Coordinates of C-alpha atoms in Angstrom, one line a residue:
Chain A
X1 CA -2.6 19.5 -8.8
X2 CA -0.2 18.8 -11.7
X3 CA -0.1 21.0 -15.0
X4 CA 0.5 19.1 -17.9
X5 CA 1.5 20.2 -21.3
X6 CA -0.8 18.5 -23.7
X7 CA 1.4 18.3 -27.1
X8 CA -2.4 19.5 -29.1
X9 CA -4.3 22.2 -26.5
X10 CA -1.1 23.2 -24.2
X11 CA -0.7 23.7 -20.7
X12 CA -3.7 21.6 -18.7
X13 CA -4.6 21.2 -14.8
X14 CA -4.0 17.4 -14.1
X15 CA -8.3 16.7 -13.8
X16 CA -8.4 17.1 -17.2
X17 CA -6.3 13.9 -18.2
X18 CA -6.7 10.5 -17.7
X19 CA -3.6 7.7 -16.8
X20 CA -2.5 5.2 -19.2
X21 CA 0.8 3.6 -17.0
X22 CA 4.1 2.6 -18.5
X23 CA 4.2 3.8 -22.8
X24 CA 6.1 1.6 -25.5
X25 CA 4.7 -1.6 -24.1
X26 CA 4.5 -3.3 -28.1
X27 CA 1.8 -5.9 -28.8
X28 CA 3.2 -9.0 -29.2
X29 CA 4.7 -9.4 -33.2
X30 CA 3.4 -13.4 -32.5
X31 CA 0.9 -13.7 -30.0
X32 CA -0.5 -17.0 -31.3
X33 CA 3.6 -18.3 -30.2
X34 CA 3.7 -16.3 -26.5
X35 CA 4.3 -18.9 -23.4
X36 CA 2.3 -18.4 -20.9
X37 CA 5.5 -16.4 -18.7
X38 CA 5.3 -14.3 -21.8
X39 CA 1.9 -13.4 -21.9
X40 CA 2.0 -13.1 -18.0
X41 CA 4.6 -10.5 -18.9
X42 CA 2.6 -8.6 -21.6
X43 CA -0.4 -8.6 -19.2
X44 CA 0.7 -8.0 -16.0
X45 CA 4.2 -7.2 -15.5
X46 CA 4.7 -3.0 -15.8
X47 CA 7.9 -0.6 -15.2
X48 CA 7.9 0.7 -11.7
X49 CA 10.4 2.6 -12.0
X50 CA 11.6 5.1 -9.5
X51 CA 12.8 8.0 -11.5
X52 CA 12.5 9.2 -15.0
X53 CA 9.8 7.3 -16.6
X54 CA 8.4 6.9 -20.0
X55 CA 4.3 6.6 -19.3
X56 CA 1.0 6.9 -21.7
X57 CA -1.5 9.6 -20.5
X58 CA -4.9 10.7 -22.6
X59 CA -6.5 14.7 -22.5
X60 CA -9.9 13.0 -22.0
X61 CA -11.3 16.6 -21.0
X62 CA -9.6 18.1 -24.4
X63 CA -8.3 17.2 -27.5
X64 CA -8.9 13.1 -26.5
X65 CA -5.3 12.2 -27.2
X66 CA -3.3 10.2 -26.1
X67 CA 0.2 11.6 -26.0
X68 CA 3.5 10.1 -23.8
X69 CA 5.5 12.2 -21.3
X70 CA 8.9 11.7 -19.3
X71 CA 8.0 12.4 -15.2
X72 CA 10.9 12.0 -12.5
X73 CA 8.6 9.2 -10.0
X74 CA 9.6 11.1 -7.0
X75 CA 10.0 14.8 -7.8
X76 CA 6.5 14.7 -10.1
X77 CA 8.7 17.0 -12.7
X78 CA 7.7 16.8 -16.0
X79 CA 10.9 16.1 -18.3
X80 CA 8.9 15.7 -21.5
X81 CA 6.3 15.7 -23.8
X82 CA 5.6 14.1 -27.3
X83 CA 4.0 12.2 -29.3
X84 CA 2.4 8.4 -29.8
X85 CA 4.3 7.6 -32.6
X86 CA 7.4 9.3 -31.4
X87 CA 10.4 7.2 -30.1
X88 CA 11.2 8.5 -26.0
X89 CA 13.6 11.5 -26.7
X90 CA 17.1 10.1 -26.9
X91 CA 18.5 12.7 -24.5
X92 CA 16.5 11.8 -21.4
X93 CA 17.3 7.7 -22.4
X94 CA 20.9 8.6 -21.5
X95 CA 19.7 11.0 -18.4
X96 CA 18.0 7.9 -17.4
X97 CA 20.7 5.5 -17.9
X98 CA 22.9 7.4 -15.9
X99 CA 20.6 7.9 -13.2
X100 CA 19.3 4.8 -13.8
X101 CA 21.1 2.7 -10.4
X102 CA 22.6 -0.7 -8.9
X103 CA 21.0 1.2 -6.1
X104 CA 18.5 4.0 -5.2
X105 CA 19.5 7.3 -5.1
X106 CA 17.7 9.9 -4.9
X107 CA 17.6 12.1 -7.9
X108 CA 18.9 15.5 -8.5
X109 CA 16.0 18.3 -9.0
X110 CA 16.5 18.8 -12.4
X111 CA 17.5 22.2 -12.0
X112 CA 20.9 20.7 -11.0
X113 CA 21.6 19.0 -13.4
X114 CA 21.4 20.9 -17.0
X115 CA 20.7 17.1 -18.8
X116 CA 17.6 16.8 -17.3
X117 CA 15.9 19.5 -18.5
X118 CA 13.2 19.7 -20.6
X119 CA 13.4 19.0 -24.4
X120 CA 10.7 17.8 -25.3
X121 CA 8.2 18.6 -28.4
Chain B
X1 CA 17.1 24.5 29.9
X2 CA 19.4 22.6 31.7
X3 CA 19.3 18.7 31.4
X4 CA 19.4 18.3 35.0
X5 CA 16.2 19.3 35.1
X6 CA 14.3 16.5 32.4
X7 CA 13.0 13.8 33.7
X8 CA 14.9 10.2 32.9
X9 CA 14.0 8.6 29.5
X10 CA 11.6 5.8 29.6
X11 CA 12.8 2.6 29.3
X12 CA 13.1 1.6 25.7
X13 CA 11.1 -0.4 24.3
X14 CA 14.2 -2.4 21.7
X15 CA 17.7 -2.0 21.1
X16 CA 19.1 -0.2 18.6
X17 CA 21.9 -3.2 17.4
X18 CA 24.8 -2.3 15.5
X19 CA 24.1 -5.1 12.0
X20 CA 25.9 -8.4 12.7
X21 CA 28.4 -9.7 10.6
X22 CA 26.0 -12.7 9.2
X23 CA 22.4 -13.9 10.5
X24 CA 20.0 -17.0 9.9
X25 CA 18.0 -14.7 8.1
X26 CA 17.1 -10.9 7.2
X27 CA 14.1 -9.2 6.9
X28 CA 14.0 -6.1 4.3
X29 CA 11.7 -3.4 5.6
X30 CA 10.6 -2.1 9.0
X31 CA 7.0 -1.8 8.9
X32 CA 4.5 -3.5 10.4
X33 CA 4.5 -7.0 8.0
X34 CA 8.5 -6.6 8.2
X35 CA 8.4 -7.0 12.3
X36 CA 5.1 -8.9 11.9
X37 CA 7.3 -11.4 10.5
X38 CA 10.2 -11.7 12.2
X39 CA 8.1 -12.2 15.1
X40 CA 6.7 -15.8 14.1
X41 CA 10.0 -16.7 12.9
X42 CA 10.8 -16.0 16.1
X43 CA 8.1 -17.9 17.7
X44 CA 6.6 -20.0 15.2
X45 CA 9.7 -21.2 14.1
X46 CA 12.6 -20.3 17.1
X47 CA 14.2 -18.5 14.7
X48 CA 16.2 -15.7 16.7
X49 CA 19.2 -15.3 14.8
X50 CA 17.2 -12.7 12.6
X51 CA 17.4 -9.2 11.3
X52 CA 14.7 -6.5 10.2
X53 CA 17.0 -3.8 8.2
X54 CA 15.2 -0.8 7.9
X55 CA 16.0 2.6 5.7
X56 CA 14.6 4.5 7.8
X57 CA 12.9 5.3 11.1
X58 CA 10.9 1.7 12.6
X59 CA 7.5 1.9 11.4
X60 CA 7.7 5.4 9.5
X61 CA 6.9 4.3 6.1
X62 CA 2.8 3.3 5.3
X63 CA 2.5 1.6 8.8
X64 CA 2.8 5.5 10.1
X65 CA 0.4 6.8 7.0
X66 CA -2.7 4.3 7.2
X67 CA -5.9 5.1 8.1
X68 CA -6.0 1.6 10.8
X69 CA -8.8 0.2 9.3
X70 CA -9.3 -3.6 9.9
X71 CA -11.9 -5.9 8.0
X72 CA -12.0 -9.0 6.5
X73 CA -15.6 -8.5 4.7
X74 CA -13.3 -9.9 1.2
X75 CA -15.2 -11.5 -1.7
X76 CA -12.9 -14.4 -3.0
X77 CA -12.5 -17.5 -0.5
X78 CA -8.6 -17.7 -0.5
X79 CA -8.9 -13.7 0.1
X80 CA -11.7 -14.3 2.9
X81 CA -9.3 -17.1 4.5
X82 CA -6.1 -14.3 4.9
X83 CA -7.9 -11.7 6.1
X84 CA -10.4 -13.4 8.5
X85 CA -6.7 -15.4 10.0
X86 CA -5.8 -11.7 10.4
X87 CA -8.7 -11.0 12.0
X88 CA -8.9 -13.5 14.0
X89 CA -5.1 -12.9 15.1
X90 CA -6.1 -9.4 15.6
X91 CA -8.3 -10.4 18.1
X92 CA -5.7 -12.3 20.1
X93 CA -3.1 -10.2 20.2
X94 CA -3.0 -7.5 22.0
X95 CA -2.4 -9.9 24.9
X96 CA -0.3 -12.0 24.0
X97 CA 2.5 -9.3 22.3
X98 CA 1.1 -7.8 26.0
X99 CA 0.5 -4.4 24.9
X100 CA -3.0 -2.8 24.6
X101 CA -2.7 -1.5 20.6
X102 CA -6.3 0.2 21.2
X103 CA -8.0 -2.8 18.6
X104 CA -11.8 -1.3 18.8
X105 CA -13.8 -3.4 17.3
X106 CA -16.3 -0.9 16.4
X107 CA -17.5 -2.4 12.6
X108 CA -17.0 -0.9 9.7
X109 CA -19.9 -0.4 7.0
X110 CA -19.3 0.2 3.3
X111 CA -21.7 1.9 2.0
X112 CA -23.7 1.2 -1.4
X113 CA -25.0 4.0 -3.5
X114 CA -25.8 2.3 -6.9
X115 CA -28.3 -0.7 -7.9
X116 CA -24.9 -2.0 -9.1
X117 CA -22.7 -1.2 -6.0
X118 CA -26.5 -3.1 -4.0
X119 CA -26.1 -6.2 -6.5
X120 CA -22.4 -6.3 -5.5
X121 CA -22.7 -5.7 -1.3
X122 CA -25.1 -8.3 -0.9
X123 CA -23.6 -10.5 -3.0
X124 CA -20.2 -10.2 -0.7
X125 CA -22.4 -10.6 2.3
X126 CA -23.6 -13.5 1.8
X127 CA -19.7 -14.7 0.1
X128 CA -18.9 -13.9 3.3
X129 CA -21.4 -15.8 5.8
X130 CA -20.5 -18.9 3.9
X131 CA -16.7 -18.3 4.7
X132 CA -17.5 -17.7 8.6
X133 CA -17.0 -14.4 7.9
X134 CA -19.5 -12.1 10.5
X135 CA -21.3 -9.9 7.4
X136 CA -24.7 -8.0 7.1
X137 CA -26.9 -6.5 5.1
X138 CA -28.4 -3.0 5.8
X139 CA -31.0 -1.4 4.6
X140 CA -30.9 2.9 4.9
X141 CA -33.0 2.9 8.5
X142 CA -30.6 0.3 9.9
X143 CA -27.3 2.6 8.6
X144 CA -28.7 5.3 10.0
X145 CA -29.1 4.0 13.7
X146 CA -26.3 2.2 13.3
X147 CA -24.2 5.4 12.3
X148 CA -26.4 8.6 12.8
X149 CA -24.5 11.4 11.6
X150 CA -24.6 9.9 7.9
X151 CA -26.2 12.0 6.0
X152 CA -29.0 8.8 4.3
X153 CA -31.0 11.6 2.3
X154 CA -32.3 11.6 -1.1
X155 CA -31.6 15.2 -2.1
X156 CA -27.1 14.0 -2.7
X157 CA -26.0 13.1 -6.1
X158 CA -25.4 9.9 -4.3
X159 CA -28.1 8.9 -1.7
X160 CA -27.0 6.1 0.7
X161 CA -28.9 2.6 -0.4
X162 CA -28.0 0.5 1.9
X163 CA -24.7 -0.9 2.9
X164 CA -22.7 -4.0 4.6
X165 CA -21.3 -4.4 7.5
X166 CA -19.3 -6.4 9.8
X167 CA -19.4 -5.7 13.2
X168 CA -16.0 -7.5 14.3
X169 CA -13.9 -4.9 12.1
X170 CA -12.4 -1.9 13.1
X171 CA -9.7 0.2 13.9
X172 CA -6.3 -0.1 16.0
X173 CA -3.1 2.7 16.8
X174 CA -1.2 2.2 14.5
X175 CA 2.2 2.8 16.0
X176 CA 1.3 0.8 19.2
X177 CA 0.7 -2.2 16.9
X178 CA 4.4 -1.7 15.3
X179 CA 5.9 -1.6 18.9
X180 CA 4.2 -4.1 19.8
X181 CA 5.9 -6.3 17.9
X182 CA 8.7 -4.4 18.2
X183 CA 9.2 -5.1 22.1
X184 CA 8.4 -8.9 21.9
X185 CA 11.1 -9.2 18.8
X186 CA 14.2 -7.6 20.4
X187 CA 13.1 -9.9 23.2
X188 CA 13.3 -12.8 21.7
X189 CA 17.0 -11.7 19.9
X190 CA 15.7 -10.3 16.7
X191 CA 17.9 -7.2 15.9
X192 CA 16.0 -4.2 14.8
X193 CA 18.4 -2.1 12.8
X194 CA 17.5 1.0 11.7
X195 CA 19.0 3.8 9.1
X196 CA 20.6 0.8 7.0
X197 CA 19.6 0.8 3.5
X198 CA 19.5 -1.9 1.1
X199 CA 21.6 -1.1 -1.9
X200 CA 22.4 -4.8 -3.0
X201 CA 22.5 -8.6 -3.3
X202 CA 25.0 -10.8 -2.9
X203 CA 24.3 -13.6 -5.0
X204 CA 26.2 -16.9 -5.8
X205 CA 24.7 -18.3 -9.5
X206 CA 20.8 -17.6 -8.2
X207 CA 21.3 -18.2 -4.5
X208 CA 20.8 -15.0 -2.5
X209 CA 24.4 -15.3 0.3
X210 CA 23.7 -11.8 1.3
X211 CA 23.0 -7.9 1.9
X212 CA 24.7 -4.8 1.1
X213 CA 23.7 -2.1 2.5
X214 CA 25.0 1.6 3.5
X215 CA 25.9 -0.1 6.9
X216 CA 28.1 -2.4 5.3
X217 CA 26.9 -5.8 4.1
X218 CA 25.8 -8.3 5.7
X219 CA 25.7 -12.1 5.0
X220 CA 22.5 -14.0 5.3
X221 CA 20.2 -17.9 4.2
X222 CA 17.3 -16.8 4.0
X223 CA 16.4 -12.8 2.4
X224 CA 12.7 -11.9 2.9
X225 CA 10.7 -8.9 0.9
X226 CA 8.9 -7.0 3.0
X227 CA 8.9 -3.2 1.3
X228 CA 6.1 -2.5 -0.3
X229 CA 5.5 -0.1 -2.8
X230 CA 9.8 0.1 -2.9
X231 CA 9.6 -3.7 -3.9
X232 CA 9.8 -2.8 -7.3
X233 CA 13.8 -0.7 -6.5
X234 CA 14.4 -4.2 -4.4
X235 CA 13.5 -6.4 -7.4
X236 CA 15.8 -4.6 -10.1
X237 CA 18.8 -4.9 -7.6
X238 CA 17.9 -8.5 -6.4
X239 CA 17.8 -9.5 -10.9
X240 CA 13.6 -10.2 -11.0
X241 CA 10.6 -8.5 -12.1
X242 CA 7.4 -8.1 -9.9
X243 CA 3.9 -7.3 -11.5
X244 CA 3.6 -4.2 -8.6
X245 CA 2.9 -0.3 -9.2
X246 CA 3.8 2.1 -6.7
X247 CA 1.3 5.0 -6.1
X248 CA 0.9 7.6 -3.9
X249 CA -2.0 7.4 -1.5
X250 CA -3.5 9.8 0.2
X251 CA -5.3 10.9 4.1
X252 CA -6.0 13.1 6.4
X253 CA -6.8 14.2 9.5
X254 CA -9.4 17.0 11.7
X255 CA -8.4 18.6 14.4
X256 CA -9.8 17.2 17.4
X257 CA -13.7 16.7 17.9
X258 CA -16.0 15.0 20.6
X259 CA -16.5 11.8 20.0
X260 CA -19.3 11.9 17.3
X261 CA -18.6 8.6 14.7
X262 CA -19.0 5.3 16.4
X263 CA -18.1 3.1 13.7
X264 CA -16.5 3.3 10.5
X265 CA -18.2 4.1 6.7
X266 CA -16.2 3.8 3.9
X267 CA -17.4 4.0 0.4
X268 CA -16.2 2.9 -2.9
X269 CA -18.5 4.9 -5.2
X270 CA -18.1 8.6 -4.0
X271 CA -14.4 7.7 -2.5
X272 CA -13.8 8.3 1.1
X273 CA -13.4 6.4 4.4
X274 CA -13.6 8.1 7.9
X275 CA -13.8 7.0 11.2
X276 CA -12.8 9.1 14.7
X277 CA -9.7 8.1 15.9
X278 CA -9.6 7.7 19.6
X279 CA -7.9 10.9 20.5
X280 CA -10.8 12.3 18.7
X281 CA -9.8 13.5 15.1
X282 CA -11.4 12.2 11.8
X283 CA -9.7 10.4 10.2
X284 CA -9.9 10.2 6.4
X285 CA -9.1 9.0 3.2
X286 CA -9.3 8.5 -0.5
X287 CA -8.6 6.5 -3.7
X288 CA -5.1 6.6 -4.7
X289 CA -3.5 9.5 -7.1
X290 CA -4.0 7.4 -10.2
X291 CA 0.0 7.6 -11.8
X292 CA 3.0 6.0 -10.4
X293 CA 5.2 7.7 -7.4
X294 CA 7.4 7.5 -5.2
X295 CA 7.3 11.2 -3.5
X296 CA 5.2 9.7 -0.5
X297 CA 2.4 12.8 -1.8
X298 CA -0.3 13.0 -4.1
X299 CA -2.1 15.7 -6.0
X300 CA -4.5 17.9 -4.2
X301 CA -8.0 17.4 -6.3
X302 CA -7.6 14.1 -4.7
X303 CA -7.9 15.7 -1.6
X304 CA -10.7 17.8 -2.4
X305 CA -12.9 15.3 -4.2
X306 CA -12.4 13.2 -0.5
X307 CA -13.7 16.1 1.3
X308 CA -16.8 16.8 -0.4
X309 CA -17.7 13.6 -0.2
X310 CA -17.3 13.7 2.7
X311 CA -18.8 16.5 3.8
X312 CA -21.6 15.5 1.7
X313 CA -22.7 12.3 3.8
X314 CA -21.5 13.5 6.6
X315 CA -22.9 17.5 7.2
X316 CA -21.7 17.8 10.5
X317 CA -18.1 17.8 8.9
X318 CA -18.6 20.7 7.3
X319 CA -16.9 22.8 9.9
X320 CA -14.4 20.6 10.6
X321 CA -11.4 22.0 9.8
X322 CA -8.2 19.5 8.4
X323 CA -5.2 19.5 10.5
X324 CA -3.0 17.4 7.9
X325 CA -2.7 15.8 4.9
X326 CA 0.2 13.1 3.7
X327 CA 0.7 10.7 1.3
X328 CA 2.8 6.5 1.4
X329 CA 3.5 5.1 -1.5
X330 CA 1.4 1.7 -1.8
X331 CA 2.5 -1.1 -4.0
X332 CA -0.7 -2.0 -6.3
X333 CA -1.2 -5.8 -8.4
X334 CA -3.9 -5.8 -11.1
X335 CA -6.1 -8.5 -9.4
X336 CA -5.7 -5.7 -5.9
X337 CA -4.6 -9.5 -4.1
X338 CA -1.6 -9.7 -2.4
X339 CA 2.0 -11.1 -3.4
X340 CA 3.4 -13.8 -0.7
X341 CA 5.3 -16.3 -1.7
X342 CA 9.1 -17.1 -3.4
X343 CA 10.7 -15.5 -6.3
X344 CA 12.8 -16.2 -9.0
X345 CA 16.3 -15.6 -6.4
X346 CA 16.9 -18.5 -4.6
X347 CA 16.1 -18.3 -0.8
X348 CA 14.7 -14.5 -1.9
X349 CA 11.1 -14.1 -0.5
X350 CA 8.4 -11.8 -0.9
X351 CA 5.7 -10.1 0.9
X352 CA 4.5 -7.1 -1.3
X353 CA 1.2 -5.9 -3.6
X354 CA -1.0 -5.1 -0.7
X355 CA -2.3 -2.4 -2.0
X356 CA -4.2 0.1 0.3
X357 CA -5.1 -2.9 2.3
X358 CA -1.7 -3.9 4.2
X359 CA -1.9 -2.4 7.5
X360 CA -5.1 -4.9 8.2
X361 CA -3.9 -7.8 7.0
X362 CA -0.8 -6.8 9.5
X363 CA -0.7 -10.5 11.4
X364 CA -1.4 -12.8 8.2
X365 CA 1.1 -11.3 6.2
X366 CA 4.0 -11.8 8.5
X367 CA 1.9 -15.7 9.8
X368 CA 1.9 -16.2 6.6
X369 CA 5.7 -15.2 4.9
X370 CA 7.1 -16.0 8.5
X371 CA 6.1 -19.5 8.0
X372 CA 7.1 -19.3 3.9
X373 CA 10.8 -18.1 4.9
X374 CA 11.3 -20.8 7.7
X375 CA 10.0 -23.6 6.0
X376 CA 10.6 -22.4 2.1
X377 CA 7.6 -23.4 0.4
X378 CA 4.1 -21.9 1.3
X379 CA 1.0 -21.8 4.4
X380 CA -1.6 -22.8 3.0
X381 CA -3.2 -18.9 3.3
X382 CA -0.9 -17.5 0.9
X383 CA -0.2 -20.6 -1.2
X384 CA -3.1 -18.9 -3.8
X385 CA -0.9 -15.5 -3.5
X386 CA 2.3 -16.3 -5.2
X387 CA 3.2 -14.8 -8.2
X388 CA 2.4 -17.3 -10.2
X389 CA -0.9 -16.7 -10.7
X390 CA -0.5 -14.0 -12.7
X391 CA 1.3 -17.3 -15.3
X392 CA -1.9 -19.4 -15.2
X393 CA -4.4 -17.0 -14.6
X394 CA -5.2 -17.9 -11.4
X395 CA -6.1 -14.5 -10.6
X396 CA -8.2 -13.6 -6.9
X397 CA -9.7 -10.3 -8.3
X398 CA -10.7 -8.8 -5.0
X399 CA -11.3 -5.1 -7.2
X400 CA -14.7 -5.1 -5.6
X401 CA -13.9 -5.4 -2.4
X402 CA -10.6 -3.5 -2.2
X403 CA -10.0 -0.8 -4.7
X404 CA -11.0 1.9 -3.3
X405 CA -11.6 2.0 -0.2
X406 CA -9.4 -1.4 0.9

């Protein structure tokens, strides 16, 4: 079982949380003007990143609040936890960009790459 | 020990050739679907100058990790047609491939535990019968007759209120299925190239003309993606998006037991499905882990919950021991139906999104995807399963028949 650190309640078992998929998907600014393709993108297309992925979780059995997390989808290591409304931590963006591959590659374990160290809220 | 004392290696079922400079078609992914696709390309469409590229070893992904359940009792016409065609192919493939992969039509039961389950199940049985899919509704007494080790008492949290039953459904030996396809592919001249990972694509404008791999660049007229949970990674290399999410899906086996379980039992509501393999292990699976993951492993509580459900339904399992657990990476779509068709990149085709139920679809996926690749347009069976359905809204919602226990 994974251990997640809720921004409000601290470290808790994974079973207390529910998953919300990709974070930072904004509701369309002008929904009436969207094409079918754009609606499809909004409703059905989500990133399916192999590597560092920003995603939403809700602490259902605790404070019942939503928050964001950056997690490695290969090692399942949690790299950062931050509140709804906050931006994805910048250094992690850079780390993600540096490892975002043209070709698939195993991400280095967190210990081996100090840039990946947890520095979230 | 000296090697002199070792027996001769048995005959190899396929060659291990080096990749050629170019092929008429390249299939990415050497699992069940990739092998079946190459088989039907060669057999039905006369394409022999083709290669299957596999980044690991043959059929070592989800083909080695599934619980081998084969059934076709899906709700909607499009799915019933696709999966029933697949089941009919399963019935003739052992003879056609000249390989007895132990397809055992021992029936599959889908249990109902709530009034909602009962209504959904009875509706699905009716829909199945209208589509020529064998299906029956069983009351709890009939359930018990077919599977005496099932607990149908009222003293459990979710008593069994009945079940759908498909007598022609069953299980097969997954490794043997892969080997059977591989041998026939090889005989027809298909190059099966293992340890060859795709690292990119060569494109001329919007047209794919080659595949970059860890064993060099290979030119090709056409590319077919059969990479299940890794399809998004390949799609990104090729420059298009695909509406799937990759999740871990776990399964487990017990140690060997005397035959006790005569059929296959699945329960969406309490999240477990169980059969007994030919050798005697109890084979169990459950739902996916909730989070996206490429790790080929999941969280332990998922195993714990499926075991709790299994022991309540089958009290006889309480003393059985888990021998091993494992996970695969499954490619789920929003409507729990596969994607088989063209991509935004010219001459590149995709077969994915089979989610938790790809094994049963292996023959039909191969047949329809081969047709799509060879002719450039979909087979009647996979026409409704194109990616464009997410734009038109013509979704094929199979969450009822597929979601937890596919």
